[in-house]
Coordinates of C-alpha atoms in Angstrom, one line a residue:
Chain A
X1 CA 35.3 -40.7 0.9
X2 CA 32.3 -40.5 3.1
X3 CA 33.5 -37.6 4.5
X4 CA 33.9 -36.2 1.4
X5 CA 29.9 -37.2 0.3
X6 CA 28.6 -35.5 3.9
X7 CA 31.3 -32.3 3.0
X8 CA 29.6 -32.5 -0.7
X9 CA 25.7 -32.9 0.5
X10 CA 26.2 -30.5 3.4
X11 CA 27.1 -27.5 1.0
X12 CA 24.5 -28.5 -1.5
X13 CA 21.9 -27.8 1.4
X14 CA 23.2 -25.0 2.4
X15 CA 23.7 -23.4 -0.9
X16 CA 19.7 -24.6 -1.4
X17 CA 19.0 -23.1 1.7
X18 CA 20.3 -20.0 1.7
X19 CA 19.4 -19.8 -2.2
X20 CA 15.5 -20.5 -0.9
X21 CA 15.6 -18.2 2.1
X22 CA 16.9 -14.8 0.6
X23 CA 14.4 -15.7 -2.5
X24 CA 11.3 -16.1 0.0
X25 CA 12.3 -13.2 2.3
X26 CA 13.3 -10.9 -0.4
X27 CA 9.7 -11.5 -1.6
X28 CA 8.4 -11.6 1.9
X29 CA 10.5 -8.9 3.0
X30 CA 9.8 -6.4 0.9
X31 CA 6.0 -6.2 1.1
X32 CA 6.6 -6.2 4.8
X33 CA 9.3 -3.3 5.0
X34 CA 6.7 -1.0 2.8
X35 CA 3.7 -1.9 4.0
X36 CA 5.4 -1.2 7.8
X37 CA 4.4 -4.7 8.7
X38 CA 7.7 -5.6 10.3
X39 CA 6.4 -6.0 13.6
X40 CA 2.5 -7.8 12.7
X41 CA 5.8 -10.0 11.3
X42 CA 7.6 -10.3 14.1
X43 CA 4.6 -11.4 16.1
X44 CA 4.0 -14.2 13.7
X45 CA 7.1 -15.5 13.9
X46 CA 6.5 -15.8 17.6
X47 CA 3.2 -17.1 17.1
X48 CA 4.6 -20.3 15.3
X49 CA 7.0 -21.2 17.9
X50 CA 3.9 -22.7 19.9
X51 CA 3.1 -24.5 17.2
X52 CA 6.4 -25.9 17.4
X53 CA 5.7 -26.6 21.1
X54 CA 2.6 -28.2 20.3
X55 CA 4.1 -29.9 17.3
X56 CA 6.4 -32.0 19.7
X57 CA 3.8 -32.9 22.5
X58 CA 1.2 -34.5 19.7
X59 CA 4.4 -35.9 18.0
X60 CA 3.8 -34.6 14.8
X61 CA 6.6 -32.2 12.5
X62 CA 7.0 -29.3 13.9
X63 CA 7.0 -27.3 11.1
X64 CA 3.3 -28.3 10.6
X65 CA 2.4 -27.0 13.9
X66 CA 4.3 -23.7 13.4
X67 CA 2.4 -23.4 10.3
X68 CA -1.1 -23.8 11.3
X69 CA 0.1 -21.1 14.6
X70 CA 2.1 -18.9 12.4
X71 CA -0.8 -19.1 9.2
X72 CA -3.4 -18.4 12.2
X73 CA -2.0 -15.6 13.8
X74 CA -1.3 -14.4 10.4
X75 CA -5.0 -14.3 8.8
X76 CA -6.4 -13.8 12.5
X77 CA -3.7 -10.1 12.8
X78 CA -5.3 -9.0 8.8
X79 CA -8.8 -9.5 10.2
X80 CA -8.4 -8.0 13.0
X81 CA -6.8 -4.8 11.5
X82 CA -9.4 -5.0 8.6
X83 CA -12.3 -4.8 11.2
X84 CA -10.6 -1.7 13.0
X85 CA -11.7 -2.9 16.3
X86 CA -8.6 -3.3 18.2
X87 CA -5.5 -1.9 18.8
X88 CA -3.0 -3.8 16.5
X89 CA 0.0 -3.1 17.5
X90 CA -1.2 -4.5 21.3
X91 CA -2.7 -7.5 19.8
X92 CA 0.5 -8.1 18.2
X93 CA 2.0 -7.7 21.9
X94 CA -0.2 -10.2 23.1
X95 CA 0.0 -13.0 20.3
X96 CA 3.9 -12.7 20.4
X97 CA 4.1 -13.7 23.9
X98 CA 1.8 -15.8 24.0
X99 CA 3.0 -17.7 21.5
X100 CA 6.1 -18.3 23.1
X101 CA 4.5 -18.9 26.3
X102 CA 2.7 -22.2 25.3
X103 CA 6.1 -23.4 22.6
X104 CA 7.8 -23.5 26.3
X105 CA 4.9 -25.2 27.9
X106 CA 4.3 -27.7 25.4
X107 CA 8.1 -28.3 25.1
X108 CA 8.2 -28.8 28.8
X109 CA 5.1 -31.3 29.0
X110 CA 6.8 -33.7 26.2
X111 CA 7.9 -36.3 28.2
X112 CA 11.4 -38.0 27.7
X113 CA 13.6 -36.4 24.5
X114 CA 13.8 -32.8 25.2
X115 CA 14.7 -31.0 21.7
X116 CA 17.2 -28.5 21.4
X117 CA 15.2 -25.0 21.7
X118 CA 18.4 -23.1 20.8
X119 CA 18.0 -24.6 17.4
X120 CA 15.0 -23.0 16.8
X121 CA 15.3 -19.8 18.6
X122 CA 18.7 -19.2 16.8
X123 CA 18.6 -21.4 13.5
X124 CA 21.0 -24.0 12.7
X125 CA 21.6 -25.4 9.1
X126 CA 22.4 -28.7 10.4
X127 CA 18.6 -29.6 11.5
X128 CA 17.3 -28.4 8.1
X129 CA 15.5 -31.8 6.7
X130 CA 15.3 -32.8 3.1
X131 CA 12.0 -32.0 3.4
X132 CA 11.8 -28.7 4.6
X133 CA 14.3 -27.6 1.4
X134 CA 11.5 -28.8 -0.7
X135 CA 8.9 -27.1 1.0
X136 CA 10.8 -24.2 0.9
X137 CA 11.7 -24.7 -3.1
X138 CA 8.1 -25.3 -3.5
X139 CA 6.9 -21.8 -1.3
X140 CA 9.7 -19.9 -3.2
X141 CA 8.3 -21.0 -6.7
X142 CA 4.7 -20.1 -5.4
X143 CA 5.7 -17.0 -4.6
X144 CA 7.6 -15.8 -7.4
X145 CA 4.8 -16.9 -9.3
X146 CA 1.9 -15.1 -7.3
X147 CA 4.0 -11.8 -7.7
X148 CA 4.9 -12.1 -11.5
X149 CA 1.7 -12.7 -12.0
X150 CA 0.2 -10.2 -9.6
X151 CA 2.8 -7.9 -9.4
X152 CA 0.5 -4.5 -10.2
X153 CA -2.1 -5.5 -8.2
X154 CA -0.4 -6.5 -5.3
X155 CA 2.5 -3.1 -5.6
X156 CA -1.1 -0.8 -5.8
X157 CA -3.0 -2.5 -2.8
X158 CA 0.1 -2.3 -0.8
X159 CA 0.4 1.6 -1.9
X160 CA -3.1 3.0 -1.6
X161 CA -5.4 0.3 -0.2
X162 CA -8.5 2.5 -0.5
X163 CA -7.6 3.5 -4.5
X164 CA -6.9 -0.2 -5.5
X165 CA -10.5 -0.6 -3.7
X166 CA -11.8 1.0 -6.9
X167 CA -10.3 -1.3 -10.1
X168 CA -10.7 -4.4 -8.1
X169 CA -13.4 -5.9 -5.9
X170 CA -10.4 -8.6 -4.7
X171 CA -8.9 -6.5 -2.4
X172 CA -9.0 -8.6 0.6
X173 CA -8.7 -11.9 -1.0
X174 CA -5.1 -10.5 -2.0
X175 CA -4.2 -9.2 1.5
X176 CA -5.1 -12.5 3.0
X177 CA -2.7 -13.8 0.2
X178 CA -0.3 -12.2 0.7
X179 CA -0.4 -12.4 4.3
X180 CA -0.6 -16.0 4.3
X181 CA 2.6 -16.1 2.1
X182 CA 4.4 -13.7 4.5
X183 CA 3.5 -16.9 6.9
X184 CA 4.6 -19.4 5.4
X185 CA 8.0 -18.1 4.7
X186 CA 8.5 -17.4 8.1
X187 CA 7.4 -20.5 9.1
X188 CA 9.7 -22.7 6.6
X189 CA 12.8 -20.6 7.5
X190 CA 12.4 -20.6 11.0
X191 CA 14.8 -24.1 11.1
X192 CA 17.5 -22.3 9.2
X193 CA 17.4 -18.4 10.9
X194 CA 15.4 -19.2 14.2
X195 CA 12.5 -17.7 15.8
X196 CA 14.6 -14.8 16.8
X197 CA 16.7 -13.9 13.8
X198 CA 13.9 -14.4 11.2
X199 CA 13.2 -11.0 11.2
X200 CA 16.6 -9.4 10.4
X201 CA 16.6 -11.8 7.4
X202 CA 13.0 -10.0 6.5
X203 CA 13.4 -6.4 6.8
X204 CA 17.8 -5.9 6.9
X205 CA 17.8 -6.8 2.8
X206 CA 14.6 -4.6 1.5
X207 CA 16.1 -1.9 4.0
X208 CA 19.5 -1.5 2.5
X209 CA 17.9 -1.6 -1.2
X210 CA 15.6 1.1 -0.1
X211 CA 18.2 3.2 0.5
X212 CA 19.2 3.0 -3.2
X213 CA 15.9 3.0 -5.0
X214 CA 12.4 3.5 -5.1
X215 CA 11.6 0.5 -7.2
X216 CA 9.3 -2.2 -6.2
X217 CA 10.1 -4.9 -8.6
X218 CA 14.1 -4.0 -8.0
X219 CA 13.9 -4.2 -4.5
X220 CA 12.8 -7.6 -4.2
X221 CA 15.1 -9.2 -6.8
X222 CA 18.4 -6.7 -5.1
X223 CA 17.2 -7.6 -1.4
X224 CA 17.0 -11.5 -2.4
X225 CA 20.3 -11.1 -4.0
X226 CA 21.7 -8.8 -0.4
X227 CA 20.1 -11.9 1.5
X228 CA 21.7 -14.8 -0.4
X229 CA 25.3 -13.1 -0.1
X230 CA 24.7 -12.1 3.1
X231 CA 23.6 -16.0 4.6
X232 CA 26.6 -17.2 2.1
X233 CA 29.0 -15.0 4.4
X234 CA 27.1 -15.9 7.7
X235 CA 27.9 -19.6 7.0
X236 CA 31.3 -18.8 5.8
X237 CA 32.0 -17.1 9.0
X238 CA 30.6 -18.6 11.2
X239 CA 32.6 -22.4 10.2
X240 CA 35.9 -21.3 9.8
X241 CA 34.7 -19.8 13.3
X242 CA 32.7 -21.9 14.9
X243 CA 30.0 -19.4 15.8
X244 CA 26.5 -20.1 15.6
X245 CA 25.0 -19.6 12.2
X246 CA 22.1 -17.5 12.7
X247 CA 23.4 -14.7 15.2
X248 CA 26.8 -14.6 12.3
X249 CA 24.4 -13.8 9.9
X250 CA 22.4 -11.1 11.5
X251 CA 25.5 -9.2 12.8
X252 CA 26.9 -9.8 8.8
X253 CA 23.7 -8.2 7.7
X254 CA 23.8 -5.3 10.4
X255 CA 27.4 -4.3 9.6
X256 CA 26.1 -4.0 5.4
X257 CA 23.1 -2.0 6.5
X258 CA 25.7 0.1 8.1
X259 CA 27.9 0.0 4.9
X260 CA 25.0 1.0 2.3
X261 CA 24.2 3.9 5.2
X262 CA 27.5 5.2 4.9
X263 CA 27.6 4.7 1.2
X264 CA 24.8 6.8 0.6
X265 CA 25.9 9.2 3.3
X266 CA 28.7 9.8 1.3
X267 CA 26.5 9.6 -2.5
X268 CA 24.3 12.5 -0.8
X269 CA 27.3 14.5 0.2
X270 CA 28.8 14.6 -3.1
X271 CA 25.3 15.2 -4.7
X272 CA 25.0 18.3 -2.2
X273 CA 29.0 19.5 -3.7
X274 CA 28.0 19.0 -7.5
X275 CA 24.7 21.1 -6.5
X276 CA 26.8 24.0 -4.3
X277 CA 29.3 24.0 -7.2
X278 CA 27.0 24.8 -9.7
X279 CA 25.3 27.6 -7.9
Chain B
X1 CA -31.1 6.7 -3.1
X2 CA -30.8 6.3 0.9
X3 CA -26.6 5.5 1.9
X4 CA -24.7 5.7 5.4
X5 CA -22.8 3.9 7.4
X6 CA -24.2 1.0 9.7
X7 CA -26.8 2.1 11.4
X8 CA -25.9 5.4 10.1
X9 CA -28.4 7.0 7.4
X10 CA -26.1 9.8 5.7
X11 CA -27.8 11.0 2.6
X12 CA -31.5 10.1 2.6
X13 CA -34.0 10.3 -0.3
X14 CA -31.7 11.9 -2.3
X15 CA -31.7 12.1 -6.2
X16 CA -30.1 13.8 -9.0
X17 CA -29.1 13.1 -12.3
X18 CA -25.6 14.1 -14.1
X19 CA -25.3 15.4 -17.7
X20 CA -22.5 14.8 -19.9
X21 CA -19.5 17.5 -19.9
X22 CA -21.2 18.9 -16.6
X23 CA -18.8 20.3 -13.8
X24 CA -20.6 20.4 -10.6
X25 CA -19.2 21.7 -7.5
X26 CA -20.3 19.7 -4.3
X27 CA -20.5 21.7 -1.7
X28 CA -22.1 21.3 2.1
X29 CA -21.2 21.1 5.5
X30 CA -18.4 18.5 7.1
X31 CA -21.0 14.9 8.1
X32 CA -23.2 16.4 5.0
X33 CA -22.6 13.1 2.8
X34 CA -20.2 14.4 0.5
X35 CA -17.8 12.1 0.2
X36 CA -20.4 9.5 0.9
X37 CA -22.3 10.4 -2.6
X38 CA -19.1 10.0 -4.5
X39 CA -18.6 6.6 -2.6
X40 CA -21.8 5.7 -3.7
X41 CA -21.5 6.7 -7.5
X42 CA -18.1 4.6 -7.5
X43 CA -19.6 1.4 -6.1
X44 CA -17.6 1.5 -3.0
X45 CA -20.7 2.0 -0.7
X46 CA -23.7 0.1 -1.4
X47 CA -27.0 1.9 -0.6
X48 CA -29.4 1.2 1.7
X49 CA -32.2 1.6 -0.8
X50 CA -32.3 3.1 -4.1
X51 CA -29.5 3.4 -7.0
X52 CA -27.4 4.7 -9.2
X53 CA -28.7 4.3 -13.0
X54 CA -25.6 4.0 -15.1
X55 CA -27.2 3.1 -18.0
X56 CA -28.3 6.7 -19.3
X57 CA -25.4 7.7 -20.6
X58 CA -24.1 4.2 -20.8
X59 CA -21.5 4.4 -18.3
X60 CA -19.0 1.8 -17.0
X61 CA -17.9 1.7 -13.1
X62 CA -14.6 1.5 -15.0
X63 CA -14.8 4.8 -16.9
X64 CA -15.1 6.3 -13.3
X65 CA -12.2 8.4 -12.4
X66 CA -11.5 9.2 -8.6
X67 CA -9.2 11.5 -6.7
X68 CA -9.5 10.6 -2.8
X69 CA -9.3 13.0 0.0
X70 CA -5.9 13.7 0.7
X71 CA -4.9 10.3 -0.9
X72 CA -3.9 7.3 1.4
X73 CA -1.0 6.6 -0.1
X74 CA 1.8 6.4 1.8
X75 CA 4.8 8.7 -0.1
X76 CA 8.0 6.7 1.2
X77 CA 6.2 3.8 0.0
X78 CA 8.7 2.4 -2.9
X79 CA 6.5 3.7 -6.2
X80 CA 7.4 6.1 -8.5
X81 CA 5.3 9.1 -9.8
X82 CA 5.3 6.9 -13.6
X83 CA 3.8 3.6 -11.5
X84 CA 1.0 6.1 -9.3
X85 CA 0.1 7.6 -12.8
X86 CA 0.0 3.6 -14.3
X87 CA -2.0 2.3 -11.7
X88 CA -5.3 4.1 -12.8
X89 CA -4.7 2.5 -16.2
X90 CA -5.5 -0.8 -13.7
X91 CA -9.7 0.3 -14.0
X92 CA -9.1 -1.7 -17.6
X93 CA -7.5 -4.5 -16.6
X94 CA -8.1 -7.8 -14.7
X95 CA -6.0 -8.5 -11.6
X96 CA -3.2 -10.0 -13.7
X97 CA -2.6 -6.7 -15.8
X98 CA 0.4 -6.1 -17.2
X99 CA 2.0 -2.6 -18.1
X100 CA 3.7 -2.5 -20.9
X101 CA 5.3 0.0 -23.8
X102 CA 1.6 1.1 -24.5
X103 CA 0.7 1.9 -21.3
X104 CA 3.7 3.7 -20.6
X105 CA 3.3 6.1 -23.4
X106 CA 0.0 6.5 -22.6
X107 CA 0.7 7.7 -18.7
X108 CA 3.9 9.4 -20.7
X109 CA 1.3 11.6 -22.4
X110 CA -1.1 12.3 -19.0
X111 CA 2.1 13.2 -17.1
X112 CA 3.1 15.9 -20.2
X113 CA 0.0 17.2 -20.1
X114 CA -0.1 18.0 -16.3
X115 CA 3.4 18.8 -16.2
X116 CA 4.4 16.0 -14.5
X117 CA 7.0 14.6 -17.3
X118 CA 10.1 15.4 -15.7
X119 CA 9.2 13.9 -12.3
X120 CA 8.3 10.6 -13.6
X121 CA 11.1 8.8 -11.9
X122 CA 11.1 10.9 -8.7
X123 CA 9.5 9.0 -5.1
X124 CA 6.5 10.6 -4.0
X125 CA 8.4 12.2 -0.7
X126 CA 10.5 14.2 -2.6
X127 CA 7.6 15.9 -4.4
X128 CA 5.7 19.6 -2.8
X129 CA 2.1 18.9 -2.1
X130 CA 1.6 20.6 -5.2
X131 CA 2.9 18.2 -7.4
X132 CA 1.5 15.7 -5.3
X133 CA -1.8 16.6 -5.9
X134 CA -1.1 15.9 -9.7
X135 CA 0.2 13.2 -9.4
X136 CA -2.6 12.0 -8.3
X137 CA -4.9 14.1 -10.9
X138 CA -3.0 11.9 -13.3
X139 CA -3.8 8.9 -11.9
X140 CA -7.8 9.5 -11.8
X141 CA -7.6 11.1 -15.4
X142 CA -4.9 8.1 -17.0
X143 CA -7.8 5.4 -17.6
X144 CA -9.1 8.1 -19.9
X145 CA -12.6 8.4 -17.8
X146 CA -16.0 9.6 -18.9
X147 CA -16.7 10.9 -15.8
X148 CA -13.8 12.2 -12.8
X149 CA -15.2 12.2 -9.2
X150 CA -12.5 15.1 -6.7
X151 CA -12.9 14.8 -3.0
X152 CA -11.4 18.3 -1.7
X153 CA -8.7 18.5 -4.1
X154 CA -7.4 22.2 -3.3
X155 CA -6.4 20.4 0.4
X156 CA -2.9 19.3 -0.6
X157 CA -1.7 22.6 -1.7
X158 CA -1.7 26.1 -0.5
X159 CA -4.1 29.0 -2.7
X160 CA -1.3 30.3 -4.5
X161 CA -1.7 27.0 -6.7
X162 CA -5.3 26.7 -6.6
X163 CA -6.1 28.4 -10.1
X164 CA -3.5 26.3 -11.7
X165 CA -4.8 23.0 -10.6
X166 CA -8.4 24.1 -11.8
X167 CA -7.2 25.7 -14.9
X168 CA -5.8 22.0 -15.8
X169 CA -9.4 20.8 -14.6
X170 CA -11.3 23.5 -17.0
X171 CA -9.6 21.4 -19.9
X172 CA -9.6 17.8 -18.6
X173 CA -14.0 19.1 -18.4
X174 CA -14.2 19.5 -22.4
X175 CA -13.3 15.8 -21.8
X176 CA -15.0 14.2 -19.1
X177 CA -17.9 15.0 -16.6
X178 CA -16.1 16.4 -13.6
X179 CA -17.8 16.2 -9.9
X180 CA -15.5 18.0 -7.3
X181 CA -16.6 17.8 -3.4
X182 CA -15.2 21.8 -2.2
X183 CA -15.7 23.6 1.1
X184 CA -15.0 26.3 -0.6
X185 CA -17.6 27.8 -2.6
X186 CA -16.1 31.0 -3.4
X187 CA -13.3 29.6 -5.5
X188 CA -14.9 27.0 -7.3
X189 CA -17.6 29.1 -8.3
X190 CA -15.3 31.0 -10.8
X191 CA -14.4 27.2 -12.6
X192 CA -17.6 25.0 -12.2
X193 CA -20.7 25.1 -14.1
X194 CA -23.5 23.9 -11.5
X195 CA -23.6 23.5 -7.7
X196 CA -24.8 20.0 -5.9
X197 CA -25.8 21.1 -2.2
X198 CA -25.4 18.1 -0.4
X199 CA -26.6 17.8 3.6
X200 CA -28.4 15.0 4.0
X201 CA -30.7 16.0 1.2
X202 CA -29.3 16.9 -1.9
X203 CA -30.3 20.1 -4.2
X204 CA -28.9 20.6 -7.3
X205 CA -28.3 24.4 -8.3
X206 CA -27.6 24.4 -12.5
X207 CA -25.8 28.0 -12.4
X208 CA -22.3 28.4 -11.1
X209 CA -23.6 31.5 -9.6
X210 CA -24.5 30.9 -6.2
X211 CA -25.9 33.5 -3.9
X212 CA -26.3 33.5 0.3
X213 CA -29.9 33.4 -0.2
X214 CA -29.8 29.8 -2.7
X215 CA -27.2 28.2 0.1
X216 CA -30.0 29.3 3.2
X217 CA -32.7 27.8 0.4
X218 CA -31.0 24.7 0.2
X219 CA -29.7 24.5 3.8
X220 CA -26.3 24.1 3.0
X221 CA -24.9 26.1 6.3
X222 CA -21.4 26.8 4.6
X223 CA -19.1 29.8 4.8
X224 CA -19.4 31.9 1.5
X225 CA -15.6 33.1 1.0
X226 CA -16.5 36.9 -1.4
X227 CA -13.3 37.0 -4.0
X228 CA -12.3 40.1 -6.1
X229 CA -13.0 43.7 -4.8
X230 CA -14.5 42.8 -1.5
X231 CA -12.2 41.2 0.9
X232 CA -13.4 39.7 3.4
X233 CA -15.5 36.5 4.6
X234 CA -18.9 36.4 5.2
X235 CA -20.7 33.8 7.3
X236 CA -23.7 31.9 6.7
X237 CA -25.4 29.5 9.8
X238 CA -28.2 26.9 9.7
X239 CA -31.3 28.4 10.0

């Protein structure tokens, strides 16, 4: 019976989970992938984890300290970038590794209990809280709403900054936004996909979509719907296996990138035949 | 009006005033303050000192059209030609605007008439730089402006399309007050009605008919490209 109740509450949170994750980083993802912000992405993620240090040493949730690094690094990167008066991609360089350099110090300085880095450098399930699935309910709700409500705006700042500049004087206000939301996500998944495997979660989805169409609105409800199949299968895998949860589900998204590649290899071959044929 | 950049003074003192249903040419050398003015007329650039009066003619920053310099828009960026063309229909709306059946057969009717209609579900990467250029044509004419402000429009495409694209312009103008920055004063010359020398100073020139000696008047040290019987290219410096 009470096996039964932890089998039964288990699932639940991982259905919630994954359900929350692929919505957030379908969202997240796909203003990322267009707006080539993968790796200003990537350094945030690495940002957080010294929050996560920090978090530990001052005995206070983690997640809180990964949020105020990863939400830092995240409005600090758009200022920079906005101000022109550094080279991005190098600050990027520098707040990713430092990031992780002061998680490890931190981590290392906590006297007594030493938590399980792996967990958050690869993701585990398991050490999801009740409370992180509500903050990442409430961040998915927020962010559904923000781009229903927003959606032209936001598709024709991320197209053509310098156009949108000209029908609205909130340009910036949205970027830091958005920005912030792209944050947050991270942050909130980082227990489930780790600091390390956030990314594929991000960018594999909207990339595979992209393959098939050039619609903004479709690529984030298709690459939320990739994601969510794609962690189901991951945790599938990975407990009849035993493998950990986060690498299964990057190699499970990998191998469908490399599906939808081959499936419109094979569309734009056929395309090409229909086209010679008729000439 | 005074405008530049920092500590940068661009176009100093200058003045001019626009009629309705003009089409001015600007013309004048690269750092001349070309795409500054039209900056400034859009609301993008504040001045230094000085204005632009709106209120003549009663125009709204909204009933601005504008075509950038070989636009920033990135074409593998996931939009289609229909949402480009939509997206100047955003000068009339609030950050929360929607587009719905009306706008769609509005930017339906902007894409027939620049022959864009059978594109409007294409991505912008599989598009020639002629089309391109339309595309985004259509999006600075869709919000149905009073006046349309081109930076260097003839830059995406190669001559051979160049009369086309202004022949399209010629009957947007019956329209809407057209400004078009143009290094090339030869070409234009045959589809505008009046000439805006800008260098730091600004002269405006009410005849499409430009000579060598007008350009030297105005010090507007620009090359003079001679079309029809005469082929060849003469060249003008700063004197």
């Amino acid at each position: 019976m009470m096996e039964n109740i932890f089998e039964y509450t288990f699932v639940m949170k991982s259905v919630l989970g994954a359900l929350f994750a692929s919505i957030t980083a379908g969202i997240a993802g796909t203003y990322i992938v267009s707006r080539r912000l993968v790796f200003l992405s990537g350094g945030i993620t690495h940002a957080s984890f010294g929050g996560i240090g920090l978090g530990y040493y001052l005995g206070i949730n983690p997640v809180i300290g990964a949020a105020v690094f990863g939400l830092g690094s995240a409005f600090g990167m758009e200022y920079l970038s906005a101000k022109g008066k550094m080279r991005e991609d190098s600050a990027i360089g520098i707040m990713w590794a430092l990031g992780m350099a002061v998680g490890i110090i931190f981590i290392y300085l906590t006297p007594g209990y030493a938590p399980n880095l792996m967990s958050y450098l690869f993701g585990s399930i398991l050490t999801v809280t009740n409370g992180d699935l509500i903050a990442l309910g409430i961040i998915s709700v927020i962010m559904i709403v923000y781009t229903t409500l927003f959606y032209r705006t936001l598709l024709y700042i991320s197209f053509d900054e310098s156009y949108a500049r000209t029908f609205t004087t909130h340009v910036d206000l949205f970027k830091y936004a958005s920005v912030g939301l792209v944050g947050l996500a991270i942050v909130l998944n980082i227990r489930m996909a780790g600091v390390i495997m956030i990314i594929s979660l991000l960018t594999i989805p909207a990339n595979i979509i992209m393959l098939f169409t050039r619609k903004y609105l479709r690529i984030i409800v298709l690459s939320s719907a990739v994601g969510f199949v794609s962690i189901g299968t991951g945790f599938a895998v990975s407990w009849f296996t035993n493998l950990p949860t986060g690498a299964t589900i990057v190699t499970v998204l990998v191998l469908f990138w490399l599906i939808a590649r081959g499936i419109r290899q094979l569309k734009t071959n056929s395309r090409i035949e229909r086209m010679k044929k008729m000439a | 009006m005074t405008a530049g950049y920092e500590n940068h003074v661009v176009l100093e003192n200058v003045t001019m005033s626009v009629e309705e249903n003009d089409f001015i040419g600007i013309i004048g050398p690269n750092g001349g303050g070309k795409t500054t003015l039209l900056k400034v007329i859009l609301g993008l650039l504040k001045p230094f000192s000085g204005r632009v009066d709106y209120s003549p003619g009663g125009l709204k920053l909204s009933q601005i059209g504008y075509m950038p310099q070989v636009a920033q828009g990135d074409v593998l960026f996931p939009v289609t030609v229909e949402d480009v063309v939509l997206s100047g229909l955003m000068l009339n709306k609030g950050a929360a605007g929607r587009m719905g059946k009306e706008e769609r057969k509005h930017a339906a009717r902007v894409m027939d008439e620049l022959g864009l209609a059978p594109l409007a579900c294409q991505a912008l990467n599989e598009l020639s730089g002629g089309q391109l250029q339309r595309v985004y044509l259509a999006r600075a004419v869709s919000g149905s402006p009073r006046l349309l402000l081109l930076d260097e429009p003839a830059t995406y495409v190669d001559a051979s399309f160049e009369a086309d694209f202004y022949d399209k312009l010629k009957l947007l103008n019956e329209r809407m007050t057209i400004m078009m920055v143009s290094h090339d004063v030869g070409t234009i010359s045959t589809w505008v009605k009046s000439f805006a020398c800008v260098n730091g100073s600004l002269f405006y020139h009410p005849h499409s008919k430009i000579t060598e000696e007008d350009l030297r008047m105005y010090g507007c040290p620009i090359q003079l490209v001679t079309h029809g019987d005469v082929p060849h290219i003469v060249l003008h410096k700063h004197e």
